[in-house]
Amino acid sequence: MGKLLDATNVRRAFHQAIKDAEGINADEWTPRELWHSFGSLLSDRGVPLEEISRLVGHSGTAVTEEVYRK
């Protein structure tokens, strides 16, 4: 098992992974943006709050509801 990465190394690896993706400007995306987009897409498609909360790592549904239900 490898060692844990700090936030800087995660961002660097993320940018490296997407830098050559067509139609994506790697400078406009962060892992947090991807995480938030994931939750928003799930919400837009009617996935239950409990499931979104679990998938994005929230401990309950209050934050999930506040952030993703508009």
PDB file of C-alpha atoms in Angstrom:
ATOM      1  CA  MET A   1       0.000   0.000   0.000  1.00  0.00           C
ATOM      2  CA  GLY A   2       1.325   3.460  -0.882  1.00  0.00           C
ATOM      3  CA  LYS A   3       1.574   6.489   1.321  1.00  0.00           C
ATOM      4  CA  LEU A   4      -1.175   9.077   1.643  1.00  0.00           C
ATOM      5  CA  LEU A   5      -0.969  12.101  -0.639  1.00  0.00           C
ATOM      6  CA  ASP A   6      -1.344  15.627   0.621  1.00  0.00           C
ATOM      7  CA  ALA A   7      -3.738  18.054  -1.096  1.00  0.00           C
ATOM      8  CA  THR A   8      -1.033  19.578  -3.294  1.00  0.00           C
ATOM      9  CA  ASN A   9       0.017  16.189  -4.641  1.00  0.00           C
ATOM     10  CA  VAL A  10      -3.613  15.194  -5.283  1.00  0.00           C
ATOM     11  CA  ARG A  11      -4.223  18.403  -7.265  1.00  0.00           C
ATOM     12  CA  ARG A  12      -1.005  17.891  -9.227  1.00  0.00           C
ATOM     13  CA  ALA A  13      -1.890  14.288 -10.073  1.00  0.00           C
ATOM     14  CA  PHE A  14      -5.436  15.315 -11.014  1.00  0.00           C
ATOM     15  CA  HIS A  15      -4.195  18.027 -13.391  1.00  0.00           C
ATOM     16  CA  GLN A  16      -1.689  15.603 -14.904  1.00  0.00           C
ATOM     17  CA  ALA A  17      -4.476  13.083 -15.493  1.00  0.00           C
ATOM     18  CA  ILE A  18      -6.772  15.543 -17.293  1.00  0.00           C
ATOM     19  CA  LYS A  19      -4.266  17.812 -19.051  1.00  0.00           C
ATOM     20  CA  ASP A  20      -4.592  16.058 -22.405  1.00  0.00           C
ATOM     21  CA  ALA A  21      -8.355  15.483 -22.275  1.00  0.00           C
ATOM     22  CA  GLU A  22     -10.034  16.998 -25.292  1.00  0.00           C
ATOM     23  CA  GLY A  23     -12.308  19.947 -24.538  1.00  0.00           C
ATOM     24  CA  ILE A  24     -11.142  20.334 -20.925  1.00  0.00           C
ATOM     25  CA  ASN A  25      -8.979  23.156 -19.638  1.00  0.00           C
ATOM     26  CA  ALA A  26      -7.098  21.532 -16.755  1.00  0.00           C
ATOM     27  CA  ASP A  27      -6.537  24.953 -15.171  1.00  0.00           C
ATOM     28  CA  GLU A  28     -10.300  25.356 -14.703  1.00  0.00           C
ATOM     29  CA  TRP A  29     -10.817  22.100 -12.814  1.00  0.00           C
ATOM     30  CA  THR A  30      -9.880  20.893  -9.343  1.00  0.00           C
ATOM     31  CA  PRO A  31     -10.729  17.631  -7.584  1.00  0.00           C
ATOM     32  CA  ARG A  32     -13.282  19.616  -5.548  1.00  0.00           C
ATOM     33  CA  GLU A  33     -14.958  20.896  -8.728  1.00  0.00           C
ATOM     34  CA  LEU A  34     -15.207  17.314  -9.984  1.00  0.00           C
ATOM     35  CA  TRP A  35     -16.631  16.147  -6.642  1.00  0.00           C
ATOM     36  CA  HIS A  36     -19.219  18.938  -6.624  1.00  0.00           C
ATOM     37  CA  SER A  37     -20.179  18.298 -10.261  1.00  0.00           C
ATOM     38  CA  PHE A  38     -20.658  14.616  -9.438  1.00  0.00           C
ATOM     39  CA  GLY A  39     -23.061  15.460  -6.608  1.00  0.00           C
ATOM     40  CA  SER A  40     -24.926  17.994  -8.751  1.00  0.00           C
ATOM     41  CA  LEU A  41     -25.387  15.538 -11.604  1.00  0.00           C
ATOM     42  CA  LEU A  42     -26.724  12.901  -9.230  1.00  0.00           C
ATOM     43  CA  SER A  43     -29.156  15.415  -7.749  1.00  0.00           C
ATOM     44  CA  ASP A  44     -30.299  16.616 -11.181  1.00  0.00           C
ATOM     45  CA  ARG A  45     -31.136  13.025 -12.051  1.00  0.00           C
ATOM     46  CA  GLY A  46     -33.249  12.486  -8.944  1.00  0.00           C
ATOM     47  CA  VAL A  47     -30.894  10.247  -6.966  1.00  0.00           C
ATOM     48  CA  PRO A  48     -32.115  10.118  -3.348  1.00  0.00           C
ATOM     49  CA  LEU A  49     -30.372  12.477  -0.905  1.00  0.00           C
ATOM     50  CA  GLU A  50     -29.276   9.587   1.290  1.00  0.00           C
ATOM     51  CA  GLU A  51     -27.435   7.991  -1.615  1.00  0.00           C
ATOM     52  CA  ILE A  52     -25.788  11.264  -2.695  1.00  0.00           C
ATOM     53  CA  SER A  53     -24.723  11.895   0.921  1.00  0.00           C
ATOM     54  CA  ARG A  54     -23.116   8.485   1.109  1.00  0.00           C
ATOM     55  CA  LEU A  55     -21.347   8.827  -2.240  1.00  0.00           C
ATOM     56  CA  VAL A  56     -19.907  12.297  -1.601  1.00  0.00           C
ATOM     57  CA  GLY A  57     -18.894  11.506   1.975  1.00  0.00           C
ATOM     58  CA  HIS A  58     -21.342  13.602   3.979  1.00  0.00           C
ATOM     59  CA  SER A  59     -22.222  12.278   7.432  1.00  0.00           C
ATOM     60  CA  GLY A  60     -25.898  13.152   6.998  1.00  0.00           C
ATOM     61  CA  THR A  61     -28.320  14.615   4.506  1.00  0.00           C
ATOM     62  CA  ALA A  62     -28.531  18.212   5.826  1.00  0.00           C
ATOM     63  CA  VAL A  63     -25.449  19.510   3.989  1.00  0.00           C
ATOM     64  CA  THR A  64     -26.296  17.461   0.912  1.00  0.00           C
ATOM     65  CA  GLU A  65     -29.762  18.964   0.780  1.00  0.00           C
ATOM     66  CA  GLU A  66     -28.464  22.496   1.257  1.00  0.00           C
ATOM     67  CA  VAL A  67     -25.800  22.157  -1.449  1.00  0.00           C
ATOM     68  CA  TYR A  68     -27.429  19.979  -4.091  1.00  0.00           C
ATOM     69  CA  ARG A  69     -31.193  20.503  -3.914  1.00  0.00           C
ATOM     70  CA  LYS A  70     -32.213  23.739  -5.576  1.00  0.00           C
TER      71      LYS A  70
END
